[in-house]
Amino acid sequence: MSSKRESVHGMWSSRAVFIMATVGSAVGLGNIWKFPYITGEYGGGAFVLVYLLCVALIGVPIMMAELLLGRRGRSSPISTMTRLAREEGSSPAWSLVGYSGVVAGFLILSFYSVIAGWALAYVFQAASGGLNGVSAEGSAKLFADLVGSPPRLLVWHTVFIVMTVAVVARGVRDGLERAVTILMPALFVMLLIMVGYAYLEGDFVRALDFLFDVNFAKVFEICTGSAEQLQCQFSGEPVLVAMGHAFFTLSLGMGAIMAYGAYVPDRASITGATITIAVADTVVALLAGMAIFPIVFASGLEPSAGPGLIFQTLPIAFGNMPGGQWFGTIFFILLVFAAWSSSISLVEPAVAWLVDSRGWRRGTAAAVVGMLAWTLGIGSVLSFNVWSGEDYQLFGRTIFDLKDFLASNVMLPLGGLMIALFVGYGAGRHMALDELAIRRQQLFDAWWLVIRFVSPVGIGIVFLNSIGVF
Ligand code: TRP
């Protein structure tokens, strides 16, 4: 049986609400904005395959581990790790997992919010008819005008941070629970409509080819230059990015899922919930790819356009389809909501910790955390304009890219590795057995094998490869 501890932060009202909220955390800009753009940059099918493998072999088992730790500790990730390490007689250093998660949360929110700000700006673009009849060049110019203007980006970044703080200050249960249950299914339907449009008007066959035709040579290759003069080089980077994205898209490795796990009812099945969440997240990402790439190819755009990809392609579809002004407005509103229900989980671990260990009021904690993330976010705003030049780059990356790389490809996988090691070795087998309560022994044994060996070794290999060890 699971422990009888109570969370001081409250509990989800039901198992269904917990799943909705966690899907809300997982499904976000990662699926609709980031997945298509990095798939475009890393060349398609091979990258998608590696990503799917990482979700199945590393993401799913680690999500189960985070949820079981969360429910066992019933506290903020820092307090949970401290408490469980003590109970299980392991080193107090395990609490570092919680601290590094809080830092990763800040880093991610500080660029996530800027991209969510783009989505907010596009809600108004679309609603005011600004996208009507837009051409591929026109759409590229609209985007360039937006990201070229620090004041506009700053305003929307501020609005989004305030939205996030407002929800977290109230506690996750009021408001968001309800909003998410309606908006997530609506987003799904909108995506289906977009895929339908892309099927009718775009180059669907070429898109499917791009997404699913696996060319293994590309798994370890990075290519630069134009189509005629492609230069390809052996590199583990695509695999590192695919693995990092598996963590990012499932909200793993920083304690967000652990924090949500702390509010899960005692009897809910962690395995069942994890599979539902992972499947929903993956389906949304693939649908986003199938909505976007047909338009990319039909409009002669480059799949490797980078972070602006969906903001340059989807407006072309909205601008030229019947009722596009409405569809466009609704789509971007839903995108904002998807980002919103994710961003709250980025700050929840820090806020919960300030509340349960430092005795802060939730509202104060949320405001302070929001202010810090806002300040860090200024760097992301400027990396698209004033600081976009090479003089301001480090290792060929802007501040925005660096933050994303450090958080997604380094901190999240390392956090995930530590979580797997704590569950598999730091704590006893009895803890996992108790919390997961899997009836079929073989199933539990399989998971146990994966969490102790397969996931840690997988993460280790990808890491060592990416820093050039082999
Ligand atoms: N998973 C979200 C997305 O795909 C982003 C996110 C929310 C996240 N919480 C997180 C990423 C925690 C890493 C860690 O958009």
Short mmCIF file of C-alpha atoms and ligand atoms in Angstrom, two decimals:
data_model
loop_
_atom_site.label_atom_id
_atom_site.label_comp_id
_atom_site.label_asym_id
_atom_site.label_seq_id
_atom_site.Cartn_x
_atom_site.Cartn_y
_atom_site.Cartn_z
CA MET A 1 0.00 0.00 0.00
CA SER A 2 1.08 3.55 -0.51
CA SER A 3 1.86 5.71 2.47
CA LYS A 4 -0.93 7.58 4.15
CA ARG A 5 0.71 10.97 3.98
CA GLU A 6 -1.31 14.01 3.00
CA SER A 7 -0.13 16.77 0.73
CA VAL A 8 -0.29 20.24 2.26
CA HIS A 9 -0.94 21.63 -1.20
CA GLY A 10 -4.24 19.82 -1.70
CA MET A 11 -5.11 16.92 -3.97
CA TRP A 12 -6.54 16.40 -7.44
CA SER A 13 -10.26 15.85 -7.17
CA SER A 14 -10.15 12.61 -9.15
CA ARG A 15 -7.97 10.32 -11.19
CA ALA A 16 -9.43 11.73 -14.41
CA VAL A 17 -8.56 15.27 -13.39
CA PHE A 18 -5.04 14.22 -12.52
CA ILE A 19 -4.61 12.70 -15.98
CA MET A 20 -6.03 15.82 -17.62
CA ALA A 21 -3.71 18.09 -15.67
CA THR A 22 -0.68 15.98 -16.46
CA VAL A 23 -1.61 15.79 -20.13
CA GLY A 24 -1.99 19.56 -19.84
CA SER A 25 1.56 19.79 -18.58
CA ALA A 26 2.95 17.45 -21.21
CA VAL A 27 1.08 18.79 -24.22
CA GLY A 28 2.30 22.27 -24.94
CA LEU A 29 4.60 24.27 -27.15
CA GLY A 30 6.89 21.26 -27.09
CA ASN A 31 4.46 19.32 -29.24
CA ILE A 32 3.17 21.96 -31.59
CA TRP A 33 6.04 24.41 -31.86
CA LYS A 34 9.23 22.57 -30.93
CA PHE A 35 8.67 19.08 -32.27
CA PRO A 36 7.99 20.22 -35.86
CA TYR A 37 10.84 22.70 -35.91
CA ILE A 38 13.52 20.38 -34.57
CA THR A 39 12.25 17.55 -36.77
CA GLY A 40 12.67 19.98 -39.66
CA GLU A 41 16.17 20.89 -38.57
CA TYR A 42 17.35 17.34 -38.01
CA GLY A 43 16.01 16.00 -41.24
CA GLY A 44 12.79 14.11 -40.49
CA GLY A 45 12.06 10.38 -40.25
CA ALA A 46 15.23 9.13 -38.59
CA PHE A 47 14.96 11.82 -35.94
CA VAL A 48 11.28 11.00 -35.34
CA LEU A 49 12.11 7.33 -34.89
CA VAL A 50 14.83 8.03 -32.32
CA TYR A 51 12.48 10.37 -30.51
CA LEU A 52 9.75 7.70 -30.37
CA LEU A 53 12.25 5.14 -29.05
CA CYS A 54 13.36 7.58 -26.36
CA VAL A 55 9.76 8.21 -25.32
CA ALA A 56 9.10 4.48 -25.00
CA LEU A 57 12.35 3.28 -23.44
CA ILE A 58 13.34 6.26 -21.34
CA GLY A 59 10.36 8.61 -21.04
CA VAL A 60 7.65 6.17 -19.98
CA PRO A 61 9.64 4.34 -17.29
CA ILE A 62 10.99 7.61 -15.88
CA MET A 63 7.54 9.16 -15.80
CA MET A 64 6.40 6.19 -13.71
CA ALA A 65 9.39 6.75 -11.42
CA GLU A 66 8.63 10.46 -10.99
CA LEU A 67 4.98 9.79 -10.25
CA LEU A 68 5.71 7.12 -7.71
CA LEU A 69 8.28 9.29 -5.93
CA GLY A 70 5.84 12.19 -5.93
CA ARG A 71 3.02 10.20 -4.44
CA ARG A 72 5.30 8.55 -1.91
CA GLY A 73 6.68 11.88 -0.70
CA ARG A 74 3.51 13.96 -1.13
CA SER A 75 5.45 17.19 -1.08
CA SER A 76 7.44 19.55 -3.31
CA PRO A 77 10.17 17.71 -5.26
CA ILE A 78 12.96 19.10 -3.06
CA SER A 79 11.19 18.08 0.14
CA THR A 80 10.13 14.77 -1.35
CA MET A 81 13.68 13.82 -2.33
CA THR A 82 15.02 14.91 1.06
CA ARG A 83 12.36 12.97 2.90
CA LEU A 84 12.56 9.78 0.86
CA ALA A 85 16.36 9.73 0.90
CA ARG A 86 16.23 9.91 4.68
CA GLU A 87 13.56 7.20 4.97
CA GLU A 88 15.38 4.88 2.63
CA GLY A 89 18.70 5.44 4.36
CA SER A 90 20.36 7.02 1.31
CA SER A 91 22.52 10.09 0.99
CA PRO A 92 20.92 13.51 1.58
CA ALA A 93 22.65 14.58 -1.64
CA TRP A 94 19.69 13.11 -3.55
CA SER A 95 17.84 16.32 -2.74
CA LEU A 96 20.05 17.94 -5.40
CA VAL A 97 17.69 16.40 -7.93
CA GLY A 98 15.02 18.70 -6.57
CA TYR A 99 17.20 21.79 -6.60
CA SER A 100 18.50 21.29 -10.10
CA GLY A 101 14.91 20.78 -11.21
CA VAL A 102 13.94 24.17 -9.84
CA VAL A 103 16.79 25.78 -11.78
CA ALA A 104 15.82 23.95 -14.96
CA GLY A 105 12.23 25.13 -14.49
CA PHE A 106 13.37 28.76 -14.41
CA LEU A 107 15.52 28.33 -17.48
CA ILE A 108 12.73 26.71 -19.46
CA LEU A 109 10.04 29.16 -18.42
CA SER A 110 12.30 32.06 -19.35
CA PHE A 111 12.18 31.06 -23.02
CA TYR A 112 8.88 29.20 -23.02
CA SER A 113 7.09 32.34 -22.03
CA VAL A 114 8.56 34.31 -24.93
CA ILE A 115 7.32 31.74 -27.45
CA ALA A 116 3.92 31.62 -25.75
CA GLY A 117 4.02 35.39 -26.18
CA TRP A 118 4.32 34.89 -29.95
CA ALA A 119 1.20 32.75 -29.82
CA LEU A 120 -0.60 35.52 -27.91
CA ALA A 121 0.45 38.06 -30.50
CA TYR A 122 -0.87 35.80 -33.26
CA VAL A 123 -4.26 35.51 -31.57
CA PHE A 124 -4.67 39.22 -32.20
CA GLN A 125 -3.12 39.10 -35.66
CA ALA A 126 -5.59 36.42 -36.68
CA ALA A 127 -8.63 37.94 -34.99
CA SER A 128 -8.06 41.33 -36.58
CA GLY A 129 -7.92 39.80 -40.05
CA GLY A 130 -4.19 40.45 -40.33
CA LEU A 131 -3.59 36.99 -41.79
CA ASN A 132 -6.31 37.10 -44.42
CA GLY A 133 -5.02 36.21 -47.86
CA VAL A 134 -1.41 36.21 -46.68
CA SER A 135 1.27 34.76 -48.99
CA ALA A 136 4.33 32.78 -47.97
CA GLU A 137 6.50 35.90 -48.14
CA GLY A 138 3.90 38.01 -46.37
CA SER A 139 3.70 35.50 -43.56
CA ALA A 140 7.49 35.41 -43.20
CA LYS A 141 7.51 39.19 -43.02
CA LEU A 142 4.79 39.34 -40.35
CA PHE A 143 6.85 36.98 -38.25
CA ALA A 144 10.08 38.89 -38.81
CA ASP A 145 8.35 42.12 -37.80
CA LEU A 146 7.13 40.58 -34.57
CA VAL A 147 10.39 39.04 -33.43
CA GLY A 148 12.32 42.10 -34.59
CA SER A 149 10.49 44.27 -32.08
CA PRO A 150 11.73 43.95 -28.48
CA PRO A 151 8.88 46.05 -27.02
CA ARG A 152 6.19 43.88 -28.61
CA LEU A 153 7.88 40.68 -27.47
CA LEU A 154 8.38 42.08 -24.00
CA VAL A 155 4.72 43.00 -23.61
CA TRP A 156 3.50 39.53 -24.57
CA HIS A 157 6.17 37.83 -22.48
CA THR A 158 4.98 39.88 -19.50
CA VAL A 159 1.33 39.03 -20.14
CA PHE A 160 2.10 35.33 -20.26
CA ILE A 161 4.14 35.36 -17.05
CA VAL A 162 1.32 37.18 -15.28
CA MET A 163 -1.18 34.58 -16.55
CA THR A 164 1.03 31.78 -15.22
CA VAL A 165 1.55 33.41 -11.84
CA ALA A 166 -2.18 34.08 -11.48
CA VAL A 167 -3.06 30.41 -11.78
CA VAL A 168 -0.26 29.06 -9.63
CA ALA A 169 -1.03 31.63 -6.93
CA ARG A 170 -4.54 30.22 -6.63
CA GLY A 171 -3.45 26.64 -6.42
CA VAL A 172 -3.73 24.34 -9.35
CA ARG A 173 -7.12 23.03 -8.43
CA ASP A 174 -9.25 26.13 -8.85
CA GLY A 175 -9.78 27.15 -12.40
CA LEU A 176 -7.13 25.29 -14.24
CA GLU A 177 -8.57 21.88 -13.60
CA ARG A 178 -11.77 23.01 -15.23
CA ALA A 179 -10.23 24.96 -18.08
CA VAL A 180 -7.94 22.12 -19.07
CA THR A 181 -10.74 19.57 -19.31
CA ILE A 182 -12.46 21.62 -21.99
CA LEU A 183 -9.54 23.13 -23.83
CA MET A 184 -7.36 20.08 -24.36
CA PRO A 185 -10.03 18.16 -26.30
CA ALA A 186 -10.78 21.34 -28.26
CA LEU A 187 -7.13 21.66 -29.24
CA PHE A 188 -7.17 18.09 -30.42
CA VAL A 189 -10.19 18.71 -32.66
CA MET A 190 -8.59 21.87 -34.08
CA LEU A 191 -5.46 19.93 -34.90
CA LEU A 192 -7.53 17.34 -36.74
CA ILE A 193 -9.13 20.13 -38.77
CA MET A 194 -5.68 21.47 -39.61
CA VAL A 195 -4.50 18.03 -40.67
CA GLY A 196 -7.62 17.80 -42.86
CA TYR A 197 -6.75 21.11 -44.50
CA ALA A 198 -3.15 20.08 -44.97
CA TYR A 199 -4.33 16.84 -46.54
CA LEU A 200 -6.52 18.65 -49.05
CA GLU A 201 -4.35 21.63 -49.86
CA GLY A 202 -0.81 20.72 -48.92
CA ASP A 203 1.78 18.26 -50.12
CA PHE A 204 0.67 15.50 -47.78
CA VAL A 205 2.56 12.65 -49.40
CA ARG A 206 5.85 14.46 -49.23
CA ALA A 207 5.19 15.37 -45.59
CA LEU A 208 4.50 11.76 -44.63
CA ASP A 209 7.64 10.76 -46.42
CA PHE A 210 9.60 13.38 -44.54
CA LEU A 211 8.17 12.39 -41.15
CA PHE A 212 8.18 8.63 -41.43
CA ASP A 213 10.67 7.55 -44.03
CA VAL A 214 13.62 6.49 -41.96
CA ASN A 215 17.01 6.96 -43.46
CA PHE A 216 19.39 5.51 -40.92
CA ALA A 217 22.39 7.35 -42.24
CA LYS A 218 20.76 10.52 -41.00
CA VAL A 219 20.46 9.35 -37.42
CA PHE A 220 24.08 10.19 -36.82
CA GLU A 221 24.51 12.92 -39.33
CA ILE A 222 24.17 16.65 -39.37
CA CYS A 223 23.83 18.36 -42.70
CA THR A 224 24.23 22.02 -43.48
CA GLY A 225 24.12 24.11 -46.62
CA SER A 226 21.65 24.22 -49.48
CA ALA A 227 20.07 21.22 -51.19
CA GLU A 228 22.67 21.30 -54.00
CA GLN A 229 25.65 21.65 -51.72
CA LEU A 230 24.76 19.60 -48.72
CA GLN A 231 27.60 19.02 -46.29
CA CYS A 232 27.06 16.17 -43.89
CA GLN A 233 29.08 15.26 -40.86
CA PHE A 234 29.03 12.40 -38.39
CA SER A 235 27.57 13.56 -35.08
CA GLY A 236 25.60 12.29 -32.13
CA GLU A 237 23.78 15.57 -31.81
CA PRO A 238 20.49 14.47 -33.43
CA VAL A 239 20.23 11.63 -30.94
CA LEU A 240 20.96 13.93 -28.02
CA VAL A 241 18.35 16.40 -29.21
CA ALA A 242 15.78 13.63 -29.75
CA MET A 243 16.37 12.33 -26.23
CA GLY A 244 16.27 15.82 -24.76
CA HIS A 245 13.00 16.41 -26.53
CA ALA A 246 11.50 13.19 -25.13
CA PHE A 247 12.15 14.64 -21.66
CA PHE A 248 10.94 18.08 -22.61
CA THR A 249 7.70 17.01 -24.22
CA LEU A 250 6.77 14.70 -21.32
CA SER A 251 7.76 17.37 -18.75
CA LEU A 252 10.27 14.95 -17.23
CA GLY A 253 13.54 15.30 -15.37
CA MET A 254 12.88 18.44 -13.34
CA GLY A 255 10.24 17.45 -10.84
CA ALA A 256 7.14 18.84 -12.57
CA ILE A 257 5.62 15.37 -12.82
CA MET A 258 6.87 14.56 -9.32
CA ALA A 259 5.06 17.65 -8.03
CA TYR A 260 1.87 16.61 -9.82
CA GLY A 261 2.30 13.07 -8.51
CA ALA A 262 2.19 14.43 -4.96
CA TYR A 263 -1.48 15.30 -5.47
CA VAL A 264 -2.54 11.94 -6.94
CA PRO A 265 -5.18 9.90 -5.14
CA ASP A 266 -3.80 6.82 -3.37
CA ARG A 267 -5.49 4.23 -5.51
CA ALA A 268 -4.93 5.62 -9.00
CA SER A 269 -2.84 3.37 -11.25
CA ILE A 270 0.45 5.03 -12.10
CA THR A 271 1.15 2.69 -14.99
CA GLY A 272 -2.22 3.28 -16.65
CA ALA A 273 -1.97 7.03 -16.22
CA THR A 274 1.56 7.14 -17.64
CA ILE A 275 0.61 5.25 -20.78
CA THR A 276 -2.42 7.46 -21.38
CA ILE A 277 -0.33 10.60 -20.96
CA ALA A 278 2.53 9.42 -23.17
CA VAL A 279 0.19 8.29 -25.95
CA ALA A 280 -1.81 11.53 -25.89
CA ASP A 281 1.38 13.57 -26.00
CA THR A 282 2.86 11.61 -28.88
CA VAL A 283 -0.33 11.70 -30.94
CA VAL A 284 -0.56 15.49 -30.59
CA ALA A 285 3.06 15.91 -31.72
CA LEU A 286 2.59 13.69 -34.77
CA LEU A 287 -0.65 15.45 -35.70
CA ALA A 288 1.13 18.78 -35.44
CA GLY A 289 3.78 17.46 -37.82
CA MET A 290 1.11 16.28 -40.24
CA ALA A 291 -0.60 19.67 -40.13
CA ILE A 292 2.56 21.68 -40.68
CA PHE A 293 4.86 19.86 -43.11
CA PRO A 294 2.34 19.53 -45.98
CA ILE A 295 2.03 23.33 -45.92
CA VAL A 296 5.80 23.76 -45.64
CA PHE A 297 6.36 21.70 -48.79
CA ALA A 298 3.40 23.07 -50.75
CA SER A 299 4.50 26.66 -50.07
CA GLY A 300 8.14 26.12 -50.95
CA LEU A 301 9.32 26.85 -47.42
CA GLU A 302 12.31 25.21 -45.78
CA PRO A 303 11.55 22.57 -43.12
CA SER A 304 14.67 23.76 -41.34
CA ALA A 305 13.37 27.31 -40.87
CA GLY A 306 13.93 27.06 -37.11
CA PRO A 307 11.84 28.33 -34.20
CA GLY A 308 9.61 30.42 -36.47
CA LEU A 309 8.43 27.40 -38.48
CA ILE A 310 4.83 27.09 -37.30
CA PHE A 311 4.38 30.84 -37.08
CA GLN A 312 5.38 31.19 -40.71
CA THR A 313 3.48 28.22 -42.11
CA LEU A 314 0.15 28.00 -40.35
CA PRO A 315 -0.85 31.60 -41.13
CA ILE A 316 -0.60 30.72 -44.83
CA ALA A 317 -3.20 28.02 -44.27
CA PHE A 318 -5.44 30.27 -42.18
CA GLY A 319 -5.06 33.15 -44.59
CA ASN A 320 -6.30 31.12 -47.49
CA MET A 321 -8.94 28.76 -46.15
CA PRO A 322 -12.62 29.61 -45.86
CA GLY A 323 -13.36 30.86 -42.36
CA GLY A 324 -9.63 31.10 -41.75
CA GLN A 325 -9.95 34.22 -39.65
CA TRP A 326 -11.97 32.25 -37.11
CA PHE A 327 -10.02 29.05 -37.33
CA GLY A 328 -6.79 30.97 -36.96
CA THR A 329 -8.00 32.86 -33.93
CA ILE A 330 -9.28 29.72 -32.26
CA PHE A 331 -6.12 27.80 -33.06
CA PHE A 332 -3.80 30.35 -31.51
CA ILE A 333 -6.06 30.70 -28.46
CA LEU A 334 -5.85 26.95 -27.96
CA LEU A 335 -2.10 27.06 -28.43
CA VAL A 336 -1.90 29.68 -25.71
CA PHE A 337 -3.92 27.43 -23.43
CA ALA A 338 -1.73 24.45 -24.16
CA ALA A 339 1.30 26.57 -23.23
CA TRP A 340 -0.46 27.91 -20.15
CA SER A 341 -1.33 24.52 -18.71
CA SER A 342 2.33 23.55 -19.24
CA SER A 343 3.96 26.66 -17.83
CA ILE A 344 2.21 26.31 -14.49
CA SER A 345 3.90 22.95 -14.05
CA LEU A 346 7.26 24.61 -14.66
CA VAL A 347 6.87 26.82 -11.60
CA GLU A 348 4.87 24.48 -9.36
CA PRO A 349 7.97 22.69 -7.95
CA ALA A 350 9.63 25.96 -6.88
CA VAL A 351 6.44 27.45 -5.51
CA ALA A 352 5.46 24.29 -3.63
CA TRP A 353 8.92 24.22 -2.05
CA LEU A 354 8.76 27.85 -0.90
CA VAL A 355 5.39 27.05 0.63
CA ASP A 356 6.13 23.75 2.34
CA SER A 357 9.68 24.40 3.53
CA ARG A 358 9.96 28.13 3.82
CA GLY A 359 6.44 28.84 5.01
CA TRP A 360 5.77 31.43 2.27
CA ARG A 361 2.28 32.26 1.15
CA ARG A 362 1.48 30.66 -2.19
CA GLY A 363 0.68 34.01 -3.78
CA THR A 364 3.98 35.58 -2.71
CA ALA A 365 5.95 32.55 -3.80
CA ALA A 366 4.31 32.52 -7.23
CA ALA A 367 4.91 36.26 -7.72
CA VAL A 368 8.59 36.05 -6.78
CA VAL A 369 9.21 33.03 -8.98
CA GLY A 370 7.37 34.74 -11.84
CA MET A 371 9.45 37.88 -11.47
CA LEU A 372 12.70 35.93 -11.60
CA ALA A 373 11.63 34.02 -14.70
CA TRP A 374 10.47 37.28 -16.29
CA THR A 375 13.88 38.87 -15.73
CA LEU A 376 15.71 35.88 -17.17
CA GLY A 377 13.29 36.00 -20.09
CA ILE A 378 14.59 39.38 -21.24
CA GLY A 379 17.64 37.56 -22.57
CA SER A 380 15.39 35.36 -24.70
CA VAL A 381 13.49 38.37 -26.01
CA LEU A 382 16.69 40.08 -27.10
CA SER A 383 18.23 37.01 -28.70
CA PHE A 384 15.75 37.35 -31.58
CA ASN A 385 16.73 40.93 -32.40
CA VAL A 386 19.32 43.11 -30.65
CA TRP A 387 21.46 40.16 -29.55
CA SER A 388 20.88 37.92 -32.53
CA GLY A 389 24.25 38.71 -34.15
CA GLU A 390 27.28 36.50 -33.96
CA ASP A 391 28.99 38.83 -31.51
CA TYR A 392 26.45 37.89 -28.92
CA GLN A 393 26.60 34.16 -29.44
CA LEU A 394 28.38 31.51 -27.47
CA PHE A 395 29.32 28.23 -29.21
CA GLY A 396 27.31 29.48 -32.19
CA ARG A 397 24.14 29.74 -30.16
CA THR A 398 22.05 32.70 -29.06
CA ILE A 399 20.99 33.07 -25.43
CA PHE A 400 17.65 31.56 -26.33
CA ASP A 401 19.28 28.51 -27.94
CA LEU A 402 21.74 28.13 -25.09
CA LYS A 403 19.03 28.11 -22.46
CA ASP A 404 17.03 25.55 -24.39
CA PHE A 405 20.10 23.39 -25.00
CA LEU A 406 21.30 23.50 -21.43
CA ALA A 407 17.88 22.79 -19.94
CA SER A 408 16.49 20.27 -22.43
CA ASN A 409 19.58 18.40 -23.51
CA VAL A 410 21.68 18.51 -20.36
CA MET A 411 19.71 19.23 -17.19
CA LEU A 412 16.54 17.24 -17.94
CA PRO A 413 18.34 14.04 -19.01
CA LEU A 414 20.70 14.31 -16.02
CA GLY A 415 17.74 14.86 -13.72
CA GLY A 416 16.01 11.86 -15.27
CA LEU A 417 19.14 9.77 -14.84
CA MET A 418 19.33 10.65 -11.15
CA ILE A 419 15.64 9.86 -10.68
CA ALA A 420 16.07 6.46 -12.32
CA LEU A 421 19.13 5.75 -10.17
CA PHE A 422 17.40 6.79 -6.97
CA VAL A 423 14.38 4.60 -7.63
CA GLY A 424 16.45 1.69 -8.92
CA TYR A 425 19.31 1.75 -6.42
CA GLY A 426 19.01 4.54 -3.83
CA ALA A 427 15.67 3.36 -2.51
CA GLY A 428 14.66 -0.24 -2.05
CA ARG A 429 12.70 -2.35 -4.49
CA HIS A 430 9.90 -2.44 -1.92
CA MET A 431 9.13 1.25 -2.46
CA ALA A 432 8.49 0.89 -6.17
CA LEU A 433 6.65 -2.37 -5.64
CA ASP A 434 4.36 -0.73 -3.09
CA GLU A 435 3.58 2.38 -5.07
CA LEU A 436 3.17 0.87 -8.50
CA ALA A 437 1.10 -2.05 -7.19
CA ILE A 438 1.38 -3.79 -10.56
CA ARG A 439 -0.51 -7.06 -10.32
CA ARG A 440 1.41 -8.95 -12.99
CA GLN A 441 4.81 -9.73 -11.57
CA GLN A 442 6.45 -10.02 -15.02
CA LEU A 443 5.33 -6.52 -15.88
CA PHE A 444 6.87 -5.11 -12.75
CA ASP A 445 10.08 -7.04 -13.35
CA ALA A 446 10.30 -5.69 -16.88
CA TRP A 447 9.91 -2.11 -15.67
CA TRP A 448 12.44 -2.73 -12.88
CA LEU A 449 14.97 -3.95 -15.40
CA VAL A 450 14.39 -0.94 -17.61
CA ILE A 451 14.64 1.64 -14.82
CA ARG A 452 17.80 0.06 -13.38
CA PHE A 453 19.65 -0.68 -16.59
CA VAL A 454 18.09 0.28 -19.90
CA SER A 455 17.18 3.92 -19.18
CA PRO A 456 20.37 4.84 -17.29
CA VAL A 457 22.62 3.15 -19.83
CA GLY A 458 20.70 4.75 -22.69
CA ILE A 459 21.03 8.22 -21.21
CA GLY A 460 24.69 7.58 -20.42
CA ILE A 461 25.57 6.47 -23.94
CA VAL A 462 23.84 9.43 -25.57
CA PHE A 463 25.65 11.79 -23.22
CA LEU A 464 29.11 10.35 -23.59
CA ASN A 465 28.64 10.34 -27.32
CA SER A 466 27.51 13.94 -27.41
CA ILE A 467 30.53 15.16 -25.47
CA GLY A 468 32.72 13.29 -27.88
CA VAL A 469 33.87 10.35 -25.76
CA PHE A 470 33.15 7.98 -28.66
N1 TRP B 1 6.03 19.50 -21.73
C1 TRP B 1 5.75 20.86 -22.04
C2 TRP B 1 5.68 21.02 -23.55
O1 TRP B 1 5.90 20.08 -24.27
C3 TRP B 1 6.73 21.82 -21.44
C4 TRP B 1 6.95 21.59 -19.99
C5 TRP B 1 6.08 21.77 -18.98
C6 TRP B 1 8.10 21.05 -19.40
N2 TRP B 1 6.62 21.39 -17.79
C7 TRP B 1 7.86 20.94 -18.02
C8 TRP B 1 9.30 20.64 -19.92
C9 TRP B 1 8.82 20.40 -17.18
C10 TRP B 1 10.27 20.11 -19.08
C11 TRP B 1 10.01 19.99 -17.73
O2 TRP B 1 5.43 22.07 -24.04
#
